[in-house]
CSV table of C-alpha atoms and ligand atoms in Angstrom, one decimal:
chain,number,residue,atom,x,y,z
A,22,MET,CA,49.1,-67.5,-69.3
A,23,ALA,CA,45.4,-68.2,-69.1
A,24,ALA,CA,43.4,-65.7,-67.1
A,25,LEU,CA,43.7,-66.4,-63.4
A,26,THR,CA,40.0,-67.2,-63.2
A,27,HIS,CA,40.3,-69.8,-66.0
A,28,LEU,CA,42.9,-71.9,-64.4
A,29,SER,CA,42.1,-75.3,-63.0
A,30,LEU,CA,42.5,-75.7,-59.2
A,31,ALA,CA,45.6,-77.9,-59.8
A,32,GLU,CA,47.1,-75.4,-62.2
A,33,ALA,CA,46.5,-72.6,-59.7
A,34,ARG,CA,48.0,-74.6,-56.9
A,35,ASP,CA,51.1,-75.4,-59.0
A,36,GLY,CA,51.4,-71.8,-60.2
A,37,LEU,CA,51.3,-70.5,-56.6
A,38,ARG,CA,54.0,-72.9,-55.6
A,39,LYS,CA,56.2,-71.8,-58.5
A,40,LYS,CA,55.4,-68.2,-57.7
A,41,ALA,CA,54.1,-67.6,-61.2
A,42,PHE,CA,51.6,-65.3,-59.4
A,43,SER,CA,50.6,-64.6,-55.9
A,44,ALA,CA,47.6,-65.7,-53.9
A,45,GLU,CA,46.7,-62.0,-53.6
A,46,GLU,CA,46.6,-61.7,-57.4
A,47,LEU,CA,44.7,-64.9,-57.8
A,48,VAL,CA,42.1,-63.9,-55.2
A,49,ALA,CA,41.8,-60.3,-56.4
A,50,ALA,CA,41.0,-61.7,-59.9
A,51,HIS,CA,38.3,-63.8,-58.4
A,52,VAL,CA,36.9,-61.0,-56.3
A,53,GLN,CA,36.5,-59.0,-59.5
A,54,ALA,CA,34.9,-61.9,-61.2
A,55,VAL,CA,32.4,-62.2,-58.4
A,56,GLU,CA,31.5,-58.5,-58.6
A,57,ALA,CA,31.1,-58.7,-62.4
A,58,ALA,CA,28.8,-61.8,-62.2
A,59,ARG,CA,26.3,-60.5,-59.6
A,60,GLY,CA,23.6,-60.9,-62.2
A,61,LEU,CA,23.8,-64.7,-61.8
A,62,ASN,CA,22.8,-64.4,-58.2
A,63,ALA,CA,25.1,-67.3,-57.4
A,64,ILE,CA,26.4,-65.9,-54.1
A,65,ILE,CA,24.2,-64.8,-51.2
A,66,THR,CA,27.0,-63.4,-49.0
A,67,GLU,CA,30.3,-62.2,-50.5
A,68,THR,CA,33.3,-62.1,-48.2
A,69,PRO,CA,36.0,-60.2,-50.2
A,70,GLU,CA,37.8,-58.7,-47.1
A,71,ALA,CA,38.1,-62.2,-45.5
A,72,ALA,CA,39.3,-63.5,-48.9
A,73,LEU,CA,42.0,-60.9,-49.4
A,74,ALA,CA,43.2,-61.2,-45.8
A,75,ALA,CA,43.4,-65.0,-46.2
A,76,ALA,CA,45.3,-64.5,-49.5
A,77,LYS,CA,47.9,-62.4,-47.7
A,78,ALA,CA,48.4,-65.0,-45.1
A,79,SER,CA,48.7,-67.6,-47.8
A,80,ASP,CA,51.4,-65.6,-49.6
A,81,ALA,CA,53.4,-65.4,-46.3
A,82,ARG,CA,53.2,-69.2,-46.0
A,83,LEU,CA,54.0,-69.9,-49.6
A,84,ALA,CA,57.0,-67.6,-49.3
A,85,LYS,CA,58.3,-69.8,-46.5
A,86,GLY,CA,57.6,-73.0,-48.6
A,87,GLU,CA,54.9,-73.9,-46.1
A,88,GLY,CA,51.9,-74.0,-48.5
A,89,ARG,CA,49.2,-76.5,-47.5
A,90,ALA,CA,47.1,-78.6,-49.9
A,91,LEU,CA,44.7,-75.8,-50.9
A,92,GLU,CA,47.0,-72.8,-50.0
A,93,GLY,CA,45.6,-69.6,-51.6
A,94,ILE,CA,42.8,-71.4,-53.5
A,95,PRO,CA,39.6,-69.4,-53.8
A,96,VAL,CA,36.5,-71.5,-52.9
A,97,THR,CA,32.9,-70.8,-52.3
A,98,VAL,CA,30.7,-72.6,-49.8
A,99,LYS,CA,27.0,-73.5,-50.1
A,100,ASP,CA,25.1,-71.4,-47.6
A,101,LEU,CA,24.1,-74.5,-45.7
A,102,PHE,CA,27.5,-74.9,-44.0
A,103,CYS,CA,27.7,-73.0,-40.8
A,104,THR,CA,30.6,-70.5,-41.0
A,105,GLU,CA,31.6,-68.8,-37.7
A,106,GLY,CA,30.8,-65.1,-37.7
A,107,ILE,CA,29.5,-65.2,-41.3
A,108,ARG,CA,25.8,-65.3,-41.9
A,109,THR,CA,24.4,-68.7,-42.8
A,110,THR,CA,20.9,-68.6,-44.2
A,111,ALA,CA,20.0,-72.0,-45.8
A,112,ALA,CA,18.4,-69.6,-48.3
A,113,SER,CA,15.5,-69.3,-45.9
A,114,ARG,CA,13.8,-66.2,-44.5
A,115,ILE,CA,13.7,-68.0,-41.1
A,116,LEU,CA,17.6,-67.9,-40.9
A,117,ASP,CA,18.2,-64.8,-43.0
A,118,ARG,CA,20.0,-63.1,-40.1
A,119,PHE,CA,21.5,-66.1,-38.5
A,120,VAL,CA,25.3,-65.7,-37.7
A,121,PRO,CA,26.6,-69.1,-36.4
A,122,PRO,CA,28.9,-69.0,-33.4
A,123,TYR,CA,30.8,-72.0,-34.8
A,124,GLU,CA,32.3,-73.5,-38.0
A,125,SER,CA,31.2,-76.7,-39.8
A,126,THR,CA,33.8,-79.4,-39.8
A,127,VAL,CA,34.1,-79.5,-43.6
A,128,THR,CA,34.7,-75.8,-43.9
A,129,ALA,CA,37.1,-75.8,-41.0
A,130,LYS,CA,39.1,-78.5,-42.9
A,131,LEU,CA,39.1,-76.4,-46.0
A,132,TRP,CA,40.4,-73.3,-44.1
A,133,ASP,CA,43.0,-75.5,-42.3
A,134,ALA,CA,44.2,-76.7,-45.8
A,135,GLY,CA,44.7,-73.0,-46.8
A,136,ALA,CA,41.6,-72.4,-48.9
A,137,VAL,CA,40.4,-68.9,-49.3
A,138,PRO,CA,36.7,-68.1,-48.5
A,139,MET,CA,35.0,-66.1,-51.4
A,140,GLY,CA,31.4,-66.3,-50.1
A,141,LYS,CA,28.3,-68.3,-49.4
A,142,THR,CA,26.4,-69.7,-52.4
A,143,ASN,CA,22.7,-69.7,-53.2
A,144,LEU,CA,20.6,-72.8,-52.9
A,145,ASP,CA,17.0,-74.0,-52.8
A,146,GLU,CA,15.6,-73.2,-49.4
A,147,PHE,CA,16.9,-75.7,-46.9
A,148,ALA,CA,18.3,-77.7,-49.9
A,149,MET,CA,14.8,-78.7,-51.0
A,150,GLY,CA,14.6,-78.5,-54.7
A,151,SER,CA,16.3,-79.2,-58.1
A,152,SER,CA,16.5,-75.7,-59.5
A,153,THR,CA,17.7,-73.1,-56.9
A,154,THR,CA,14.4,-71.3,-57.5
A,155,THR,CA,13.0,-71.9,-54.0
A,156,SER,CA,15.6,-69.6,-52.5
A,157,HIS,CA,14.4,-66.7,-50.3
A,158,PHE,CA,17.1,-64.7,-52.2
A,159,GLY,CA,15.7,-65.4,-55.7
A,160,PRO,CA,16.9,-67.9,-58.3
A,161,THR,CA,20.4,-68.5,-59.5
A,162,GLU,CA,20.9,-68.2,-63.2
A,163,ASN,CA,22.8,-70.9,-65.1
A,164,PRO,CA,25.8,-69.2,-66.8
A,165,TRP,CA,24.8,-71.2,-69.9
A,166,ARG,CA,22.1,-70.2,-72.4
A,167,ARG,CA,20.5,-72.2,-75.1
A,168,GLU,CA,21.8,-71.4,-78.6
A,169,GLY,CA,19.5,-68.7,-80.1
A,170,ASP,CA,17.4,-68.4,-77.0
A,171,ASN,CA,18.2,-65.9,-74.4
A,172,ARG,CA,15.9,-67.1,-71.6
A,173,PRO,CA,17.7,-67.6,-68.3
A,174,LEU,CA,18.0,-71.2,-67.3
A,175,VAL,CA,18.1,-72.8,-63.9
A,176,ALA,CA,21.4,-73.8,-62.5
A,177,GLY,CA,19.9,-77.0,-61.0
A,178,GLY,CA,19.6,-77.5,-57.4
A,179,SER,CA,19.8,-77.5,-54.6
A,180,SER,CA,23.5,-76.5,-54.8
A,181,GLY,CA,22.9,-74.3,-57.9
A,182,GLY,CA,24.8,-71.4,-56.6
A,183,SER,CA,28.0,-73.4,-56.1
A,184,ALA,CA,27.7,-75.1,-59.5
A,185,ALA,CA,27.1,-71.8,-61.2
A,186,ALA,CA,30.0,-70.1,-59.3
A,187,VAL,CA,32.4,-72.8,-60.4
A,188,ALA,CA,31.1,-72.8,-64.0
A,189,ALA,CA,31.4,-69.0,-64.2
A,190,GLY,CA,34.9,-68.8,-62.9
A,191,LEU,CA,34.0,-67.1,-59.6
A,192,CYS,CA,36.1,-69.7,-57.6
A,193,LEU,CA,38.2,-72.7,-58.3
A,194,GLY,CA,36.1,-75.1,-56.3
A,195,ALA,CA,33.0,-75.1,-54.1
A,196,THR,CA,31.2,-77.2,-51.5
A,197,GLY,CA,27.8,-78.6,-52.0
A,198,THR,CA,25.5,-81.0,-50.2
A,199,ASP,CA,23.7,-83.8,-51.8
A,200,THR,CA,20.6,-85.5,-50.2
A,201,GLY,CA,19.0,-86.9,-53.4
A,202,GLY,CA,21.1,-85.3,-56.2
A,203,SER,CA,21.9,-81.7,-55.1
A,204,ILE,CA,25.5,-81.9,-56.1
A,205,ARG,CA,25.3,-84.2,-59.2
A,206,GLN,CA,22.3,-82.6,-60.9
A,207,PRO,CA,23.4,-78.9,-60.7
A,208,ALA,CA,26.9,-80.1,-61.8
A,209,ALA,CA,25.4,-81.7,-64.9
A,210,PHE,CA,23.3,-78.6,-65.6
A,211,CYS,CA,26.2,-76.2,-65.3
A,212,GLY,CA,28.8,-78.4,-67.1
A,213,VAL,CA,31.1,-79.0,-64.1
A,214,VAL,CA,32.2,-82.0,-62.0
A,215,GLY,CA,30.2,-82.7,-58.9
A,216,LEU,CA,30.9,-85.5,-56.5
A,217,LYS,CA,28.7,-86.9,-53.8
A,218,PRO,CA,30.9,-89.0,-51.5
A,219,THR,CA,29.8,-92.1,-49.6
A,220,TYR,CA,27.5,-91.3,-46.8
A,221,GLY,CA,29.7,-90.8,-43.8
A,222,ARG,CA,32.8,-89.8,-45.8
A,223,CYS,CA,32.5,-86.1,-45.0
A,224,SER,CA,31.3,-84.9,-41.6
A,225,ARG,CA,27.8,-83.5,-41.4
A,226,TRP,CA,28.6,-81.5,-38.3
A,227,GLY,CA,27.7,-77.9,-38.7
A,228,ILE,CA,25.7,-78.4,-41.9
A,229,VAL,CA,22.0,-77.3,-41.6
A,230,ALA,CA,20.2,-80.6,-41.6
A,231,PHE,CA,17.6,-81.5,-44.3
A,232,ALA,CA,17.3,-85.4,-44.2
A,233,SER,CA,20.0,-86.6,-41.9
A,234,SER,CA,20.2,-90.2,-43.2
A,235,LEU,CA,20.9,-88.9,-46.7
A,236,ASP,CA,22.7,-85.6,-46.4
A,237,GLN,CA,26.3,-85.7,-47.6
A,238,ALA,CA,28.8,-82.9,-48.4
A,239,GLY,CA,31.0,-83.0,-51.5
A,240,PRO,CA,32.9,-80.9,-53.9
A,241,PHE,CA,32.2,-79.1,-57.2
A,242,ALA,CA,35.1,-78.4,-59.6
A,243,ARG,CA,36.0,-77.8,-63.2
A,244,SER,CA,37.9,-81.1,-63.5
A,245,VAL,CA,38.0,-84.5,-62.0
A,246,ARG,CA,41.5,-83.9,-60.6
A,247,ASP,CA,40.3,-80.7,-58.9
A,248,ALA,CA,37.4,-82.6,-57.4
A,249,ALA,CA,39.8,-85.3,-56.1
A,250,ILE,CA,42.0,-82.6,-54.5
A,251,LEU,CA,39.0,-81.0,-52.8
A,252,LEU,CA,37.5,-84.2,-51.6
A,253,GLY,CA,40.9,-85.1,-50.0
A,254,ALA,CA,40.7,-81.9,-47.9
A,255,MET,CA,37.0,-82.2,-47.0
A,256,ALA,CA,36.9,-85.9,-46.0
A,257,GLY,CA,37.7,-87.6,-42.8
A,258,PHE,CA,36.4,-89.0,-39.6
A,259,ASP,CA,34.8,-86.6,-37.2
A,260,PRO,CA,33.8,-87.7,-33.7
A,261,LYS,CA,31.3,-84.8,-33.6
A,262,ASP,CA,29.1,-86.6,-36.2
A,263,SER,CA,27.9,-90.0,-35.0
A,264,THR,CA,27.4,-91.2,-38.6
A,265,SER,CA,30.9,-90.2,-39.7
A,266,ALA,CA,32.9,-93.2,-40.9
A,267,ASP,CA,36.2,-93.9,-39.2
A,268,VAL,CA,38.0,-95.1,-42.4
A,269,PRO,CA,41.3,-93.9,-43.9
A,270,VAL,CA,41.2,-91.1,-46.6
A,271,PRO,CA,43.3,-92.3,-49.5
A,272,ASP,CA,45.2,-90.0,-51.8
A,273,PHE,CA,42.4,-89.5,-54.3
A,274,GLU,CA,44.5,-87.5,-56.7
A,275,ALA,CA,47.2,-90.2,-56.9
A,276,ALA,CA,44.5,-92.8,-57.9
A,277,LEU,CA,43.6,-90.8,-61.0
A,278,GLY,CA,46.6,-91.9,-63.1
A,279,GLN,CA,45.7,-95.6,-62.9
A,280,GLY,CA,43.2,-95.6,-65.9
A,281,VAL,CA,40.3,-98.1,-66.3
A,282,ARG,CA,42.0,-101.0,-68.0
A,283,GLY,CA,40.5,-104.2,-66.4
A,284,LEU,CA,37.7,-102.3,-64.6
A,285,LYS,CA,34.2,-103.6,-65.1
A,286,ILE,CA,31.6,-100.9,-65.8
A,287,GLY,CA,27.9,-101.9,-65.2
A,288,ILE,CA,25.1,-100.5,-67.3
A,289,PRO,CA,21.8,-100.7,-65.3
A,290,LYS,CA,19.0,-101.2,-67.8
A,291,GLU,CA,16.4,-99.7,-65.5
A,292,TYR,CA,18.0,-96.2,-66.0
A,293,GLN,CA,16.3,-95.9,-69.4
A,294,ALA,CA,13.5,-93.7,-68.1
A,295,ASP,CA,10.3,-92.4,-69.6
A,296,GLY,CA,10.6,-88.8,-70.7
A,297,MET,CA,14.3,-89.0,-71.2
A,298,ALA,CA,15.7,-86.8,-73.9
A,299,GLU,CA,17.0,-88.9,-76.9
A,300,GLU,CA,20.3,-87.1,-76.8
A,301,VAL,CA,20.8,-88.2,-73.2
A,302,THR,CA,20.3,-91.9,-74.3
A,303,ALA,CA,22.8,-91.2,-77.2
A,304,LEU,CA,25.4,-89.7,-74.8
A,305,TRP,CA,25.0,-92.7,-72.4
A,306,GLU,CA,25.8,-95.0,-75.4
A,307,GLN,CA,28.8,-92.9,-76.3
A,308,GLY,CA,30.0,-93.0,-72.7
A,309,LYS,CA,30.0,-96.8,-72.8
A,310,VAL,CA,32.1,-96.7,-76.0
A,311,TRP,CA,34.6,-94.2,-74.4
A,312,LEU,CA,35.1,-96.4,-71.4
A,313,LYS,CA,35.4,-99.5,-73.5
A,314,ASP,CA,38.0,-97.9,-75.7
A,315,ALA,CA,39.9,-96.9,-72.6
A,316,GLY,CA,40.2,-100.6,-71.7
A,317,ALA,CA,37.2,-101.2,-69.4
A,318,GLU,CA,34.8,-104.0,-69.8
A,319,ILE,CA,31.1,-103.1,-70.2
A,320,VAL,CA,28.6,-105.4,-68.4
A,321,ASP,CA,24.8,-105.2,-68.4
A,322,VAL,CA,23.3,-105.3,-64.9
A,323,SER,CA,19.9,-104.9,-63.4
A,324,LEU,CA,18.8,-102.8,-60.5
A,325,PRO,CA,15.2,-104.0,-60.4
A,326,HIS,CA,13.9,-101.7,-57.6
A,327,THR,CA,15.0,-98.5,-59.3
A,328,ARG,CA,11.5,-97.4,-60.1
A,329,TYR,CA,10.5,-97.3,-56.5
A,330,ALA,CA,13.5,-95.1,-55.5
A,331,LEU,CA,11.9,-91.7,-56.3
A,332,PRO,CA,8.6,-92.4,-54.4
A,333,ALA,CA,10.6,-93.9,-51.4
A,334,TYR,CA,12.9,-90.9,-51.4
A,335,TYR,CA,10.0,-88.4,-51.4
A,336,ILE,CA,8.6,-90.1,-48.3
A,337,ILE,CA,11.9,-90.6,-46.4
A,338,ALA,CA,13.4,-87.2,-47.1
A,339,PRO,CA,10.3,-85.1,-46.1
A,340,ALA,CA,9.8,-87.3,-43.0
A,341,GLU,CA,13.3,-86.5,-41.8
A,342,ALA,CA,13.0,-82.9,-42.8
A,343,SER,CA,9.7,-82.4,-40.9
A,344,SER,CA,11.5,-83.6,-37.8
A,345,ASN,CA,14.7,-81.7,-38.4
A,346,LEU,CA,12.9,-78.4,-39.1
A,347,ALA,CA,10.8,-78.6,-35.9
A,348,ARG,CA,13.7,-76.7,-34.2
A,349,TYR,CA,12.8,-73.5,-36.0
A,350,ASP,CA,10.3,-72.3,-33.5
A,351,GLY,CA,11.2,-68.6,-33.2
A,352,VAL,CA,12.4,-69.2,-29.6
A,353,ARG,CA,16.1,-70.1,-29.8
A,354,TYR,CA,17.3,-68.6,-33.1
A,355,GLY,CA,16.2,-67.2,-36.4
A,356,LEU,CA,13.1,-65.2,-37.2
A,357,ARG,CA,10.4,-64.6,-34.6
A,358,VAL,CA,7.1,-63.2,-35.5
A,359,ALA,CA,5.2,-62.1,-32.4
A,360,GLY,CA,1.8,-63.7,-31.7
A,361,GLU,CA,-1.0,-63.5,-29.2
A,362,ASP,CA,0.4,-66.5,-27.3
A,363,LEU,CA,3.1,-69.1,-27.7
A,364,ASN,CA,1.2,-71.2,-30.2
A,365,ASP,CA,0.3,-68.2,-32.2
A,366,MET,CA,3.9,-67.1,-32.3
A,367,TYR,CA,5.1,-70.6,-33.5
A,368,LYS,CA,2.4,-70.5,-36.2
A,369,LYS,CA,3.2,-67.1,-37.4
A,370,THR,CA,7.0,-67.6,-37.3
A,371,ARG,CA,6.9,-70.8,-39.3
A,372,ALA,CA,4.2,-69.6,-41.7
A,373,GLU,CA,6.2,-66.5,-42.5
A,374,GLY,CA,9.7,-68.0,-42.1
A,375,PHE,CA,9.3,-71.0,-44.5
A,376,GLY,CA,8.6,-70.8,-48.2
A,377,ARG,CA,6.1,-72.9,-50.0
A,378,GLU,CA,8.2,-75.9,-50.9
A,379,VAL,CA,9.6,-76.2,-47.4
A,380,ARG,CA,6.1,-76.1,-46.0
A,381,ARG,CA,4.9,-78.7,-48.5
A,382,ARG,CA,7.8,-81.0,-47.3
A,383,ILE,CA,7.0,-80.5,-43.7
A,384,LEU,CA,3.3,-81.3,-44.3
A,385,ILE,CA,4.2,-84.5,-46.3
A,386,GLY,CA,6.7,-85.5,-43.7
A,387,ALA,CA,4.3,-85.0,-40.7
A,388,TYR,CA,1.7,-86.9,-42.6
A,389,VAL,CA,3.7,-90.0,-43.4
A,390,LEU,CA,5.0,-90.1,-39.9
A,391,SER,CA,1.6,-89.8,-38.2
A,392,ALA,CA,-0.1,-92.6,-36.4
A,393,GLY,CA,-2.1,-94.7,-38.9
A,394,TYR,CA,0.0,-93.7,-41.9
A,395,TYR,CA,3.5,-94.6,-40.5
A,396,ASP,CA,3.3,-98.2,-41.5
A,397,ALA,CA,1.7,-97.6,-44.9
A,398,TYR,CA,4.2,-95.0,-46.0
A,399,TYR,CA,7.3,-94.4,-43.9
A,400,LEU,CA,8.0,-98.0,-42.9
A,401,LYS,CA,7.3,-99.3,-46.4
A,402,ALA,CA,9.6,-96.7,-47.9
A,403,GLN,CA,12.3,-97.8,-45.5
A,404,LYS,CA,11.8,-101.4,-46.7
A,405,VAL,CA,12.1,-100.3,-50.3
A,406,ARG,CA,15.3,-98.5,-49.3
A,407,THR,CA,16.7,-101.8,-48.1
A,408,LEU,CA,15.8,-103.5,-51.4
A,409,ILE,CA,17.4,-100.7,-53.4
A,410,ALA,CA,20.6,-101.0,-51.4
A,411,ARG,CA,20.5,-104.8,-51.9
A,412,ASP,CA,20.2,-104.3,-55.7
A,413,PHE,CA,23.4,-102.2,-55.7
A,414,GLU,CA,25.2,-104.8,-53.5
A,415,GLU,CA,24.4,-107.5,-56.0
A,416,ALA,CA,25.5,-105.4,-59.0
A,417,PHE,CA,28.8,-104.6,-57.3
A,418,GLY,CA,29.4,-108.3,-56.9
A,419,LYS,CA,29.8,-108.2,-60.7
A,420,VAL,CA,31.1,-104.7,-61.6
A,421,ASP,CA,33.3,-102.0,-60.1
A,422,VAL,CA,31.4,-98.9,-61.2
A,423,LEU,CA,28.0,-98.1,-62.7
A,424,LEU,CA,27.5,-95.7,-65.6
A,425,THR,CA,24.2,-93.8,-66.1
A,426,PRO,CA,23.0,-90.4,-67.2
A,427,THR,CA,23.0,-87.8,-64.4
A,428,THR,CA,19.6,-86.2,-65.4
A,429,PRO,CA,16.9,-87.0,-67.9
A,430,THR,CA,17.1,-83.6,-69.6
A,431,PRO,CA,19.5,-80.6,-69.7
A,432,ALA,CA,18.8,-77.3,-67.8
A,433,PHE,CA,15.3,-75.8,-68.3
A,434,PRO,CA,14.2,-72.1,-68.2
A,435,ILE,CA,13.6,-70.5,-64.8
A,436,GLY,CA,10.0,-70.7,-63.9
A,437,GLU,CA,9.3,-73.9,-65.8
A,438,LYS,CA,8.0,-76.8,-63.6
A,439,GLU,CA,7.4,-74.3,-60.8
A,440,ASP,CA,3.7,-75.2,-60.5
A,441,ASP,CA,4.3,-78.9,-60.9
A,442,PRO,CA,6.3,-80.3,-58.0
A,443,VAL,CA,6.2,-83.9,-59.4
A,444,ALA,CA,7.8,-82.8,-62.7
A,445,MET,CA,10.4,-81.1,-60.6
A,446,TYR,CA,11.0,-84.2,-58.5
A,447,LEU,CA,11.5,-86.3,-61.7
A,448,ASN,CA,14.8,-84.5,-62.2
A,449,ASP,CA,16.2,-86.7,-59.4
A,450,VAL,CA,15.3,-90.0,-60.9
A,451,PHE,CA,18.9,-91.1,-61.6
A,452,THR,CA,20.5,-89.5,-58.6
A,453,VAL,CA,18.2,-90.6,-55.8
A,454,PRO,CA,18.9,-94.4,-55.8
A,455,ALA,CA,22.6,-94.0,-55.0
A,456,SER,CA,21.6,-91.6,-52.2
A,457,LEU,CA,19.2,-94.1,-50.7
A,458,ALA,CA,22.0,-96.7,-50.8
A,459,GLY,CA,24.6,-94.2,-49.3
A,460,LEU,CA,26.9,-94.8,-52.3
A,461,PRO,CA,29.3,-92.3,-53.9
A,462,GLY,CA,28.4,-90.8,-57.3
A,463,VAL,CA,29.9,-88.3,-59.5
A,464,SER,CA,28.6,-86.3,-62.5
A,465,VAL,CA,31.1,-85.6,-65.3
A,466,PRO,CA,30.4,-83.1,-68.1
A,467,ALA,CA,30.3,-85.3,-71.2
A,468,GLY,CA,28.7,-83.5,-74.0
A,469,LEU,CA,26.3,-80.9,-75.3
A,470,SER,CA,22.6,-81.1,-76.1
A,471,ALA,CA,21.4,-80.1,-79.6
A,472,ASP,CA,20.8,-76.6,-78.3
A,473,GLY,CA,24.2,-76.3,-76.8
A,474,LEU,CA,23.6,-77.1,-73.1
A,475,PRO,CA,25.9,-79.3,-71.0
A,476,LEU,CA,24.9,-82.9,-70.3
A,477,GLY,CA,26.4,-85.0,-67.6
A,478,LEU,CA,27.1,-88.7,-67.2
A,479,GLN,CA,27.0,-90.2,-63.7
A,480,LEU,CA,29.3,-92.9,-62.3
A,481,ILE,CA,28.3,-94.7,-59.1
A,482,GLY,CA,30.8,-96.6,-57.0
A,483,ARG,CA,31.1,-99.0,-54.1
A,484,ALA,CA,30.9,-97.6,-50.6
A,485,PHE,CA,34.1,-95.8,-49.7
A,486,ASP,CA,35.6,-96.5,-53.1
A,487,GLU,CA,35.7,-93.0,-54.4
A,488,ALA,CA,39.2,-93.7,-55.6
A,489,THR,CA,38.0,-96.2,-58.3
A,490,LEU,CA,35.0,-93.9,-59.0
A,491,LEU,CA,37.4,-91.0,-59.7
A,492,ARG,CA,39.6,-93.2,-61.9
A,493,ALA,CA,36.6,-94.0,-64.1
A,494,ALA,CA,35.5,-90.3,-64.0
A,495,ALA,CA,39.0,-89.2,-65.2
A,496,ALA,CA,38.8,-91.7,-68.1
A,497,LEU,CA,35.4,-90.4,-69.1
A,498,GLU,CA,36.6,-86.8,-68.9
A,499,ALA,CA,39.7,-87.6,-71.0
A,500,ALA,CA,37.5,-89.1,-73.7
A,501,ALA,CA,34.7,-86.6,-73.8
A,502,PRO,CA,35.2,-83.4,-75.8
A,503,GLY,CA,36.0,-80.6,-73.5
A,504,ILE,CA,32.8,-78.5,-73.2
A,505,GLN,CA,33.1,-74.8,-73.5
A,506,ARG,CA,30.5,-72.2,-72.7
A,507,GLY,CA,29.5,-70.2,-75.8
A,508,ALA,CA,30.2,-66.5,-76.0
B,202,LIG,N1,16.0,-82.4,-55.5
B,202,LIG,C1,16.0,-83.2,-54.3
B,202,LIG,C2,15.0,-82.7,-53.3
B,202,LIG,O1,14.4,-81.7,-53.6
B,202,LIG,C3,17.3,-83.4,-53.8
B,202,LIG,C4,17.8,-82.2,-52.9
B,202,LIG,C5,19.1,-82.4,-52.3
B,202,LIG,O2,19.8,-83.3,-52.7
B,202,LIG,N2,19.3,-81.6,-51.3
B,202,LIG,O3,14.8,-83.2,-52.3
């Protein structure tokens, strides 16, 4: 039998039901893996006692034949989801001692499905970034290295801790959030599957807000099937989130077997970006061939406003962030740095509590929302957003799913791009458009770069049609050579 930490989630689930091993054994193996991998800095807060207690409870249920969908399955949670009684930091100094008195809806659903909490994963501060290097707790290392080059690489971001934890076998699945690419990009960099559902599919209640019209929770896993299983447990209407969608949650796992025969796959020509690695273009070509060979029809489409997506996103997201982060004032919760008077206390608390990137976003956001600039920037960006959504609507009149690269390059060394925010923002060029349109997207590990790093292909689907998206993802996964981390 494969080591317990190398099983897929589906294999572990089936093994537990057949009593091939116990939840306690499965969880103990993962607790050990977490301890052994502390050097990656993937996890901010480990919860081994809670995990082992949950495993015992799972074994009791399994013994009675009452196992639920994720009974006994070790998962990690991005440290942006509030977890009752467990510190939730958003990787920020301003929340570094915040212990929420309540549980986010998505994590509550996971625990209700029997999942076992292994810990809270590292991220870019307040989910702002593409590298997990803006964390107050230091960067997460990608478990992968370039061949012949031992420099530590970024795990991607902002959900880099979750992606690295799944890739390194510290858990069988993880949650992330994706505002402009924060699930799909780190998934691509770490060689795992990452799925951003349709906006409104998973509740935002209890997730520390970054940009509320974009934020969406979703799963990381080592296979498409595992991602489908996790999504099924995380999704669903929640009256506590006013933008949660009251739509049925299909059996995503059951949809996988249907294949892609007869599906139309669109190739948006605008996704051939400047600065894109040649091997990324080659992999994209290969992806088309794989899907065609599996019976899909490949159709060229155009999304003409794509090139405005990144600038529009970097206006809208900071605007919403500047408003959402106004609540961290040192009065109600989080860090407080004493000052001479109230204003001085606000100033000192926010200056010391927020890191550089977060302060930059707050400044940009406050600027584009200020009188005199609102029309020129914020309103215009909103109009662009509408045009981008319209492009997708038109394309989905002709095709069922779109195929694109996930990122223009593979993972880069920690420290690179640090002084060049625009170069960092360019990581999101392929992920941001679907975010602006609220559409579901998934990154599937599809190949390796010349120096041995994972590369991902992205599929984008119609709103609330994650089932078709996952079908196409499964076909891509089946055709792509399984990628294995070097020794
Ligand atoms: N990298 C993007 C940003 O910095 C996206 C982040 C995210 O999706 N949370 O805003």
